[in-house]
Amino acid sequence: MSDTVKYLLDEARIPTHWYNLLADLAVPPPPVLHPGTLKPVGPDDLAPLFPTSLIMQEVSTAREIEIPEPVRDVYKQWRPSPLFRARRLEKALQTPARIYYKYEGVSPAGSHKPNTAVAQAFYNKEAGVQRITTETGAGQWGSALAFAGALFGIDVQIFMVRVSYNQKPYRRVFMETFGARCVASPSPETHFGRAVLAQTPDSNGSLGIAISEAVEVAASRDDTKYALGSVLNHVLLHQTVIGQEAMAQMEMAGDYPDVIVGCTGGGSNFSVIAFSLIGAQLRGGQKVRVVAVEPAACPSLTRGPYAYDFGDTGHMTPLAKMHTLGSTFMPPGFHAGGLRYHGMAPLVSHIKELGLIEARAPHQTPCFEAGVRFARAEGIVPAPEANHAVKGAIDEALRCKEEGVSRAILFNLCGHGHFDMQAYQDYFAGRLTDQDYDERELAMALAGLPTVHEAV
Ligand SMILES: Cc1ncc(COP(=O)(O)O)c(C=O)c1O
């Protein structure tokens, strides 16, 4: 037992239900508001964008929601994903820490994103939807939805943030291989895209802009719905298969995490590895420290106020209370494209306010340094986003070394970096810079936050 490296579960152990953290929270998160009336949104407000089943999941407080059999069938393609004990990394760091990582790079798209893409495509198909629009930053989410669209016979149109589109041409081809259409955002295909281009012809784009474009197309066509790759409750819900499997695998290892680490873009992969354990803690179980690692260049959790804001730059979405840098904030074009989002999942923001998690924000160069160190010990080249989690885990392991204590550290290695070689090449050539966001731009974006008077 003591030298086991991989903890594998049989297909029969794929979770049968998604786990909903809302059921275990004593204080619910503030409601999502209609931007016109400032009243809580109802199912009718969301109906142009999402099928009813997903809207119901968005507002559900049931602890468990059954995973439909056709979705579990597709999950079998790569789930349960392996849990590794990073023995060679531990040795390289000379740390007494016990480091575990759940590896989601084994999925068809190369990350955790298909866990929700498959579920969302399934429910859309069930509702008779023919076309789904979406945004993508890193290209991982777009690839996942393209894959899911191909399985369920749904056309997928993807607005890919321009800076990532240019950095990763093969991600576009990957999406096209599954039959999806992928355009650089801002694009000339939507009113909002054209407006941004008129003002800033060389715009790098942002997830906020790409979301506006995708929402605009979906809202204007009856046969089309919209899908989001992170942030929303139902997306986080679908990702909870990761945490449930991880708990079973930690049990196989005869261990329990003291610290959990994940990277945060919109919050979906971080929350999933953490939610099951936070839920167990809230029900009287063992306490865990949970650390979110976000990019210094786009630090919503550590720098953004907790306030009502739009989910997109074009102000087409409802208002959610979240840690936000302002919906017009334009992060620098650093390499972890999946982490370039102005806001944080309302549920993750809420549990940060409840003191259940902590957050930190390193620059990209030390994250790449950590990723390379990890690759040389474990043989997996992480996605630039995942490098943030690797950095967080290595820092925790080095702290164990300094303090002379052995803690169990569990982190989510949310994706591989096989399409991110340009970023690694830039890192090795010393071309990767640690850009800070522009303070003036941040102040301007925050000044534009909508005014919402909340009942106390
Ligand atoms: C590999 C990878 N990790 C993390 C993220 C960030 O998203 P989230 O915080 O929802 O997991 C992305 C988003 O595109 C991604 O591609």
Coordinates of C-alpha atoms and ligand atoms in Angstrom, one line a residue:
M1 CA 0.0 0.0 0.0
S2 CA 2.7 2.4 1.0
D3 CA 4.2 2.9 -2.5
T4 CA 1.0 3.1 -4.5
V5 CA 1.1 5.9 -7.1
K6 CA -2.4 5.7 -8.8
Y7 CA -5.7 5.2 -7.1
L8 CA -8.2 3.9 -9.6
L9 CA -11.9 3.4 -9.3
D10 CA -14.0 1.0 -11.4
E11 CA -16.6 2.5 -13.9
A12 CA -19.3 1.3 -11.5
R13 CA -18.0 3.9 -9.0
I14 CA -18.9 6.9 -11.2
P15 CA -21.1 8.9 -8.9
T16 CA -24.8 8.5 -9.5
H17 CA -25.7 11.9 -8.2
W18 CA -24.2 15.4 -8.3
Y19 CA -23.7 17.0 -4.9
N20 CA -25.2 20.4 -4.2
L21 CA -23.3 22.4 -1.6
L22 CA -26.3 24.8 -1.2
A23 CA -28.0 22.1 0.8
D24 CA -25.4 22.3 3.5
L25 CA -25.0 26.1 3.8
A26 CA -26.7 27.7 6.7
V27 CA -26.8 31.1 4.9
P28 CA -27.9 31.0 1.3
P29 CA -26.1 33.2 -1.3
P30 CA -27.9 36.4 -2.3
P31 CA -30.3 36.1 -5.2
V32 CA -29.5 36.7 -8.8
L33 CA -31.3 39.9 -10.0
H34 CA -33.0 41.1 -13.1
P35 CA -30.9 44.1 -14.4
G36 CA -34.1 46.1 -15.2
T37 CA -36.3 45.5 -12.2
L38 CA -33.5 44.6 -9.7
K39 CA -35.9 41.8 -8.5
P40 CA -34.8 38.2 -8.2
V41 CA -34.8 36.5 -11.6
G42 CA -37.4 33.8 -12.2
P43 CA -37.3 30.8 -14.6
D44 CA -39.0 32.9 -17.3
D45 CA -36.2 35.4 -17.4
L46 CA -33.7 32.7 -18.0
A47 CA -35.8 30.6 -20.5
P48 CA -34.4 32.3 -23.7
L49 CA -30.9 31.1 -22.7
F50 CA -31.2 27.8 -20.9
P51 CA -33.5 24.7 -21.0
T52 CA -35.9 24.4 -18.1
S53 CA -34.0 21.4 -16.5
L54 CA -30.9 23.4 -16.2
I55 CA -32.7 26.5 -14.8
M56 CA -34.3 24.2 -12.2
Q57 CA -30.8 22.9 -11.3
E58 CA -29.5 26.5 -11.1
V59 CA -32.0 27.2 -8.2
S60 CA -32.2 23.8 -6.6
T61 CA -31.3 23.4 -2.9
A62 CA -31.7 19.6 -3.0
R63 CA -28.5 17.9 -1.7
E64 CA -28.3 15.4 -4.5
I65 CA -29.4 15.5 -8.1
E66 CA -29.5 12.3 -10.1
I67 CA -27.1 12.1 -13.0
P68 CA -29.1 10.9 -16.1
E69 CA -28.0 7.5 -17.3
P70 CA -27.0 8.8 -20.8
V71 CA -24.6 11.3 -19.2
R72 CA -23.1 8.6 -16.9
D73 CA -22.6 6.5 -20.1
V74 CA -20.6 9.2 -21.7
Y75 CA -18.6 9.8 -18.5
K76 CA -17.5 6.2 -18.8
Q77 CA -15.2 7.3 -21.6
W78 CA -12.8 8.8 -19.1
R79 CA -14.3 8.7 -15.6
P80 CA -13.5 7.9 -12.9
S81 CA -10.4 9.9 -13.5
P82 CA -7.2 8.8 -11.6
L83 CA -6.0 10.2 -8.3
F84 CA -2.2 10.2 -8.2
R85 CA 0.1 10.4 -5.2
A86 CA 2.9 12.6 -6.4
R87 CA 5.7 10.6 -4.9
R88 CA 8.4 11.7 -7.3
L89 CA 7.5 15.4 -6.8
E90 CA 7.5 14.9 -3.0
K91 CA 11.0 13.4 -3.3
A92 CA 12.2 16.3 -5.6
L93 CA 10.9 18.8 -3.1
Q94 CA 12.3 16.8 -0.2
T95 CA 9.1 17.5 1.7
P96 CA 7.4 15.4 4.3
A97 CA 4.0 16.5 2.8
R98 CA 1.8 13.8 1.1
I99 CA 0.8 15.3 -2.2
Y100 CA -2.2 14.0 -4.1
Y101 CA -3.6 15.2 -7.4
K102 CA -6.8 14.4 -9.2
Y103 CA -6.0 14.4 -12.9
E104 CA -8.8 15.7 -15.2
G105 CA -6.5 15.9 -18.3
V106 CA -7.6 12.3 -19.2
S107 CA -10.9 13.6 -20.6
P108 CA -11.4 13.9 -24.4
A109 CA -11.0 17.7 -24.3
G110 CA -8.0 17.5 -21.9
S111 CA -9.6 19.1 -18.9
H112 CA -12.5 19.0 -16.4
K113 CA -14.8 20.9 -18.8
P114 CA -16.5 17.9 -20.4
N115 CA -18.1 17.0 -17.0
T116 CA -20.6 19.8 -17.5
A117 CA -20.4 20.1 -21.3
V118 CA -21.9 16.6 -21.7
A119 CA -24.6 17.2 -19.1
Q120 CA -25.5 20.6 -20.7
A121 CA -25.6 19.1 -24.2
F122 CA -27.8 16.2 -22.9
Y123 CA -30.4 18.5 -21.3
N124 CA -30.4 20.8 -24.4
K125 CA -31.0 17.8 -26.7
E126 CA -33.8 16.6 -24.4
A127 CA -35.4 20.1 -24.8
G128 CA -35.2 19.9 -28.6
V129 CA -32.5 22.6 -28.9
Q130 CA -30.6 22.5 -32.2
R131 CA -27.8 25.0 -31.7
I132 CA -25.8 26.1 -28.7
T133 CA -23.6 29.2 -28.6
T134 CA -20.8 29.7 -26.1
E135 CA -17.5 31.5 -25.3
T136 CA -14.1 30.0 -24.6
G137 CA -10.9 31.4 -23.2
A138 CA -8.3 28.7 -23.0
G139 CA -10.2 26.7 -25.7
Q140 CA -10.7 23.9 -23.2
W141 CA -14.4 24.7 -22.6
G142 CA -15.0 25.2 -26.3
S143 CA -13.4 21.9 -27.1
A144 CA -15.5 20.2 -24.4
L145 CA -18.8 21.6 -25.7
A146 CA -17.8 20.8 -29.3
F147 CA -17.2 17.2 -28.3
A148 CA -20.5 17.0 -26.4
G149 CA -22.3 18.7 -29.3
A150 CA -21.0 16.0 -31.7
L151 CA -22.2 13.2 -29.4
F152 CA -25.7 14.6 -29.0
G153 CA -26.1 16.0 -32.6
I154 CA -26.2 19.7 -31.7
D155 CA -24.5 22.5 -33.7
V156 CA -22.1 24.4 -31.6
Q157 CA -20.9 28.0 -32.3
I158 CA -17.9 29.2 -30.2
F159 CA -16.7 32.7 -29.6
M160 CA -13.0 32.3 -28.7
V161 CA -11.2 35.2 -26.9
R162 CA -9.0 36.7 -29.6
V163 CA -5.7 36.6 -27.7
S164 CA -6.2 32.9 -27.1
Y165 CA -7.4 32.3 -30.6
N166 CA -4.1 33.7 -31.9
Q167 CA -2.0 31.9 -29.2
K168 CA -3.6 28.5 -29.9
P169 CA -4.5 27.8 -33.5
Y170 CA -4.7 24.1 -33.0
R171 CA -7.4 24.5 -30.3
R172 CA -9.6 25.9 -33.1
V173 CA -8.9 23.0 -35.4
F174 CA -9.6 20.6 -32.5
M175 CA -13.1 22.2 -32.1
E176 CA -13.7 22.1 -35.8
T177 CA -12.8 18.4 -35.8
F178 CA -15.8 17.8 -33.6
G179 CA -17.9 19.9 -36.1
A180 CA -18.1 23.1 -34.2
R181 CA -17.6 26.6 -35.6
C182 CA -15.1 28.8 -33.8
V183 CA -14.6 32.6 -34.4
A184 CA -12.3 35.0 -32.7
S185 CA -14.1 37.4 -30.3
P186 CA -14.7 40.3 -30.6
S187 CA -16.1 39.3 -34.0
P188 CA -18.0 41.1 -36.7
E189 CA -20.8 38.6 -36.3
T190 CA -22.7 40.3 -33.5
H191 CA -23.9 43.9 -32.7
F192 CA -21.8 43.9 -29.6
G193 CA -18.7 42.5 -31.3
R194 CA -18.9 45.1 -34.0
A195 CA -19.3 47.9 -31.4
V196 CA -16.2 46.7 -29.5
L197 CA -14.2 46.5 -32.8
A198 CA -15.3 50.0 -33.8
Q199 CA -13.9 51.3 -30.6
T200 CA -10.8 49.0 -30.3
P201 CA -10.0 47.4 -33.6
D202 CA -7.0 45.5 -32.1
S203 CA -8.9 44.3 -28.9
N204 CA -7.4 41.2 -27.3
G205 CA -11.0 40.3 -26.3
S206 CA -12.0 39.0 -22.9
L207 CA -14.3 36.3 -21.6
G208 CA -16.8 39.0 -20.7
I209 CA -17.0 40.2 -24.3
A210 CA -17.2 36.6 -25.7
I211 CA -20.1 35.8 -23.3
S212 CA -22.0 38.9 -24.6
E213 CA -21.6 37.8 -28.2
A214 CA -22.7 34.2 -27.5
V215 CA -25.7 35.4 -25.4
E216 CA -26.7 37.9 -28.1
V217 CA -26.9 35.2 -30.7
A218 CA -28.8 32.7 -28.4
A219 CA -31.3 35.4 -27.3
S220 CA -32.1 36.3 -30.9
R221 CA -32.9 32.8 -32.2
D222 CA -35.6 30.4 -31.1
D223 CA -33.6 27.2 -32.1
T224 CA -30.5 28.3 -30.1
K225 CA -29.6 28.3 -26.4
Y226 CA -26.5 29.4 -24.6
A227 CA -24.1 27.4 -22.5
L228 CA -21.6 28.7 -19.9
G229 CA -18.4 26.8 -19.0
S230 CA -18.1 28.0 -15.4
V231 CA -19.5 30.4 -12.8
L232 CA -23.2 29.3 -12.6
N233 CA -24.5 26.9 -9.9
H234 CA -25.5 24.2 -12.4
V235 CA -22.0 24.1 -13.9
L236 CA -20.4 23.8 -10.5
L237 CA -22.9 21.1 -9.6
H238 CA -22.0 19.0 -12.6
Q239 CA -18.3 19.2 -11.7
T240 CA -18.9 17.7 -8.3
V241 CA -18.2 14.2 -9.7
I242 CA -14.5 15.1 -9.3
G243 CA -14.7 15.8 -5.6
Q244 CA -16.9 12.7 -4.9
E245 CA -14.4 10.4 -6.7
A246 CA -11.5 12.1 -5.0
M247 CA -13.0 11.4 -1.6
A248 CA -13.4 7.7 -2.4
Q249 CA -9.9 7.6 -3.7
M250 CA -8.4 9.3 -0.7
E251 CA -10.2 6.7 1.4
M252 CA -8.5 4.0 -0.8
A253 CA -5.2 5.7 0.1
G254 CA -6.1 5.6 3.8
D255 CA -5.7 9.4 4.0
Y256 CA -7.7 12.6 4.3
P257 CA -6.7 16.0 2.9
D258 CA -5.6 18.7 5.3
V259 CA -5.3 21.2 2.5
I260 CA -7.1 21.4 -0.8
V261 CA -5.8 23.6 -3.6
G262 CA -7.4 24.5 -6.9
C263 CA -7.0 27.3 -9.5
T264 CA -9.8 29.7 -10.1
G265 CA -11.0 31.2 -13.3
G266 CA -14.8 31.2 -13.0
G267 CA -14.5 28.9 -10.0
S268 CA -15.8 25.5 -11.4
N269 CA -12.8 23.2 -11.1
F270 CA -11.7 24.7 -7.8
S271 CA -15.1 24.3 -6.2
V272 CA -15.6 20.8 -7.2
I273 CA -12.5 19.4 -5.6
A274 CA -13.4 21.4 -2.5
F275 CA -17.2 21.3 -2.2
S276 CA -17.6 17.6 -1.2
L277 CA -15.0 18.1 1.6
I278 CA -16.4 21.5 2.7
G279 CA -19.9 19.9 2.8
A280 CA -18.5 17.0 4.9
Q281 CA -16.9 19.6 7.2
L282 CA -20.2 21.5 7.5
R283 CA -22.0 18.3 8.5
G284 CA -19.5 17.9 11.4
G285 CA -16.6 16.2 9.6
Q286 CA -12.9 16.9 9.6
K287 CA -11.9 20.5 9.0
V288 CA -10.0 21.3 5.8
R289 CA -8.1 24.3 4.7
V290 CA -9.1 25.3 1.1
V291 CA -6.9 27.5 -1.0
A292 CA -8.0 29.1 -4.2
V293 CA -5.1 30.2 -6.5
E294 CA -5.9 32.9 -9.1
P295 CA -3.7 35.0 -11.4
A296 CA -2.1 38.2 -10.1
A297 CA -3.1 39.8 -13.4
C298 CA -6.8 39.1 -12.9
P299 CA -7.4 38.8 -9.2
S300 CA -11.1 38.8 -8.6
L301 CA -11.2 36.9 -5.3
T302 CA -8.2 38.7 -3.7
R303 CA -8.8 42.2 -5.1
G304 CA -12.3 42.5 -6.3
P305 CA -15.1 43.8 -4.0
Y306 CA -18.0 41.5 -3.3
A307 CA -20.7 43.3 -5.2
Y308 CA -23.5 42.9 -7.7
D309 CA -22.3 42.9 -11.3
F310 CA -23.0 41.7 -14.8
G311 CA -21.6 38.4 -15.9
D312 CA -20.6 39.9 -19.3
T313 CA -19.2 43.1 -20.7
G314 CA -22.2 43.9 -22.9
H315 CA -24.6 43.8 -19.9
M316 CA -27.0 41.2 -21.3
T317 CA -26.8 38.8 -18.4
P318 CA -28.6 39.1 -15.0
L319 CA -26.8 40.6 -12.0
A320 CA -25.0 38.3 -9.6
K321 CA -23.3 39.1 -6.3
M322 CA -19.8 38.0 -6.6
H323 CA -16.2 39.1 -6.2
T324 CA -15.6 41.2 -9.3
L325 CA -13.1 43.5 -11.0
G326 CA -15.9 45.1 -13.0
S327 CA -17.5 43.8 -16.1
T328 CA -15.6 46.1 -18.4
F329 CA -12.2 45.2 -16.8
M330 CA -9.8 44.1 -19.5
P331 CA -7.1 41.8 -18.1
P332 CA -3.7 41.7 -19.7
G333 CA -3.2 39.0 -22.3
F334 CA -1.3 36.6 -20.1
H335 CA -1.2 32.9 -20.9
A336 CA -3.7 31.3 -18.7
G337 CA -6.7 32.3 -20.9
G338 CA -9.2 30.3 -18.8
L339 CA -8.4 32.5 -15.8
R340 CA -9.0 35.9 -17.6
Y341 CA -12.5 36.5 -16.2
H342 CA -13.6 39.6 -14.3
G343 CA -15.8 37.8 -11.8
M344 CA -15.9 34.7 -9.6
A345 CA -18.7 32.2 -9.3
P346 CA -21.4 33.6 -6.9
L347 CA -21.2 30.4 -4.8
V348 CA -17.4 30.5 -4.5
S349 CA -17.6 34.2 -3.7
H350 CA -20.2 33.5 -1.0
I351 CA -18.2 30.8 0.7
K352 CA -15.2 33.1 0.7
E353 CA -17.4 35.6 2.5
L354 CA -18.4 32.9 5.0
G355 CA -14.7 32.3 5.7
L356 CA -14.7 28.7 4.3
I357 CA -11.9 29.3 1.8
E358 CA -8.8 31.5 1.4
A359 CA -7.3 32.9 -1.8
R360 CA -3.9 34.0 -3.2
A361 CA -2.7 35.4 -6.5
P362 CA 0.7 34.6 -7.9
H363 CA 2.2 35.9 -11.1
Q364 CA 2.4 33.7 -14.2
T365 CA 6.2 33.1 -14.2
P366 CA 6.4 31.4 -10.8
C367 CA 3.4 29.3 -11.9
F368 CA 5.2 28.1 -15.0
E369 CA 8.3 27.4 -12.9
A370 CA 6.1 25.2 -10.7
G371 CA 4.5 23.6 -13.7
V372 CA 7.9 22.7 -15.2
R373 CA 9.1 21.3 -11.9
F374 CA 5.9 19.2 -11.7
A375 CA 6.3 18.0 -15.3
R376 CA 9.9 16.9 -14.7
A377 CA 8.9 14.9 -11.7
E378 CA 5.5 13.5 -12.6
G379 CA 5.6 13.4 -16.5
I380 CA 2.5 15.5 -17.1
V381 CA 2.7 18.9 -18.6
P382 CA -0.1 21.0 -17.0
A383 CA -2.3 23.6 -18.7
P384 CA -1.2 27.1 -17.8
E385 CA -4.3 27.5 -15.7
A386 CA -3.5 24.3 -13.8
N387 CA 0.0 25.6 -13.1
H388 CA -1.6 28.0 -10.6
A389 CA -2.9 25.0 -8.6
V390 CA 0.5 23.3 -8.9
K391 CA 2.2 26.4 -7.6
G392 CA -0.3 26.6 -4.7
A393 CA 0.3 22.9 -3.8
I394 CA 4.1 23.2 -4.1
D395 CA 4.1 26.2 -1.8
E396 CA 2.1 24.3 0.7
A397 CA 4.5 21.3 0.5
L398 CA 7.5 23.6 1.0
R399 CA 5.7 25.1 4.0
C400 CA 5.4 21.5 5.4
K401 CA 9.2 21.1 4.9
E402 CA 10.0 24.4 6.7
E403 CA 7.7 23.5 9.6
G404 CA 8.8 19.9 9.7
V405 CA 5.2 18.6 9.5
S406 CA 3.6 16.1 7.2
R407 CA 0.2 17.2 5.8
A408 CA -1.9 15.7 3.1
I409 CA -2.3 18.1 0.2
L410 CA -4.9 17.4 -2.5
F411 CA -5.0 19.5 -5.6
N412 CA -6.9 19.4 -8.9
L413 CA -4.7 19.1 -11.9
C414 CA -7.6 20.3 -14.0
G415 CA -6.0 19.9 -17.5
H416 CA -3.0 19.2 -19.6
G417 CA -1.1 21.8 -21.6
H418 CA -0.6 19.9 -24.8
F419 CA -2.1 22.9 -26.8
D420 CA -0.1 25.4 -24.8
M421 CA 3.4 24.8 -26.0
Q422 CA 3.7 28.3 -27.2
A423 CA 3.3 29.5 -23.7
Y424 CA 6.0 27.0 -22.5
Q425 CA 8.2 28.1 -25.4
D426 CA 7.8 31.7 -24.3
Y427 CA 8.6 30.8 -20.7
F428 CA 11.8 29.0 -21.7
A429 CA 12.9 31.9 -24.0
G430 CA 12.4 34.3 -21.1
R431 CA 9.6 36.1 -23.0
L432 CA 7.0 35.5 -20.4
T433 CA 6.4 38.7 -18.5
D434 CA 4.6 39.2 -15.2
Q435 CA 2.1 41.8 -16.3
D436 CA 0.1 43.6 -13.6
Y437 CA -3.3 44.8 -14.4
D438 CA -3.7 48.6 -15.0
E439 CA -4.9 50.2 -11.7
R440 CA -6.6 53.0 -13.5
E441 CA -8.5 50.6 -15.7
L442 CA -9.5 48.6 -12.6
A443 CA -10.7 51.8 -10.9
M444 CA -12.7 52.7 -14.0
A445 CA -14.3 49.3 -14.3
L446 CA -15.2 49.3 -10.6
A447 CA -16.7 52.8 -10.9
G448 CA -19.1 51.3 -13.4
L449 CA -20.5 48.7 -11.0
P450 CA -24.3 48.8 -11.1
T451 CA -25.9 50.4 -8.0
V452 CA -28.0 47.9 -6.1
H453 CA -29.6 48.8 -2.8
E454 CA -29.8 45.5 -0.9
A455 CA -32.3 44.9 1.9
V456 CA -30.3 44.2 5.1
Ligands
LIG1 C1 -7.6 23.9 -17.9 C2 -8.5 25.0 -17.3 N1 -8.5 25.1 -16.0 C3 -9.2 26.1 -15.3 C4 -10.0 26.9 -16.1 C5 -10.8 27.9 -15.3 O1 -12.2 27.7 -15.2 P1 -12.8 27.2 -13.9 O2 -12.4 28.2 -12.8 O3 -14.2 27.3 -14.1 O4 -12.3 25.8 -13.6 C6 -10.1 26.7 -17.4 C7 -11.1 27.6 -18.2 O5 -11.1 27.6 -19.4 C8 -9.3 25.8 -18.1 O6 -9.4 25.6 -19.4

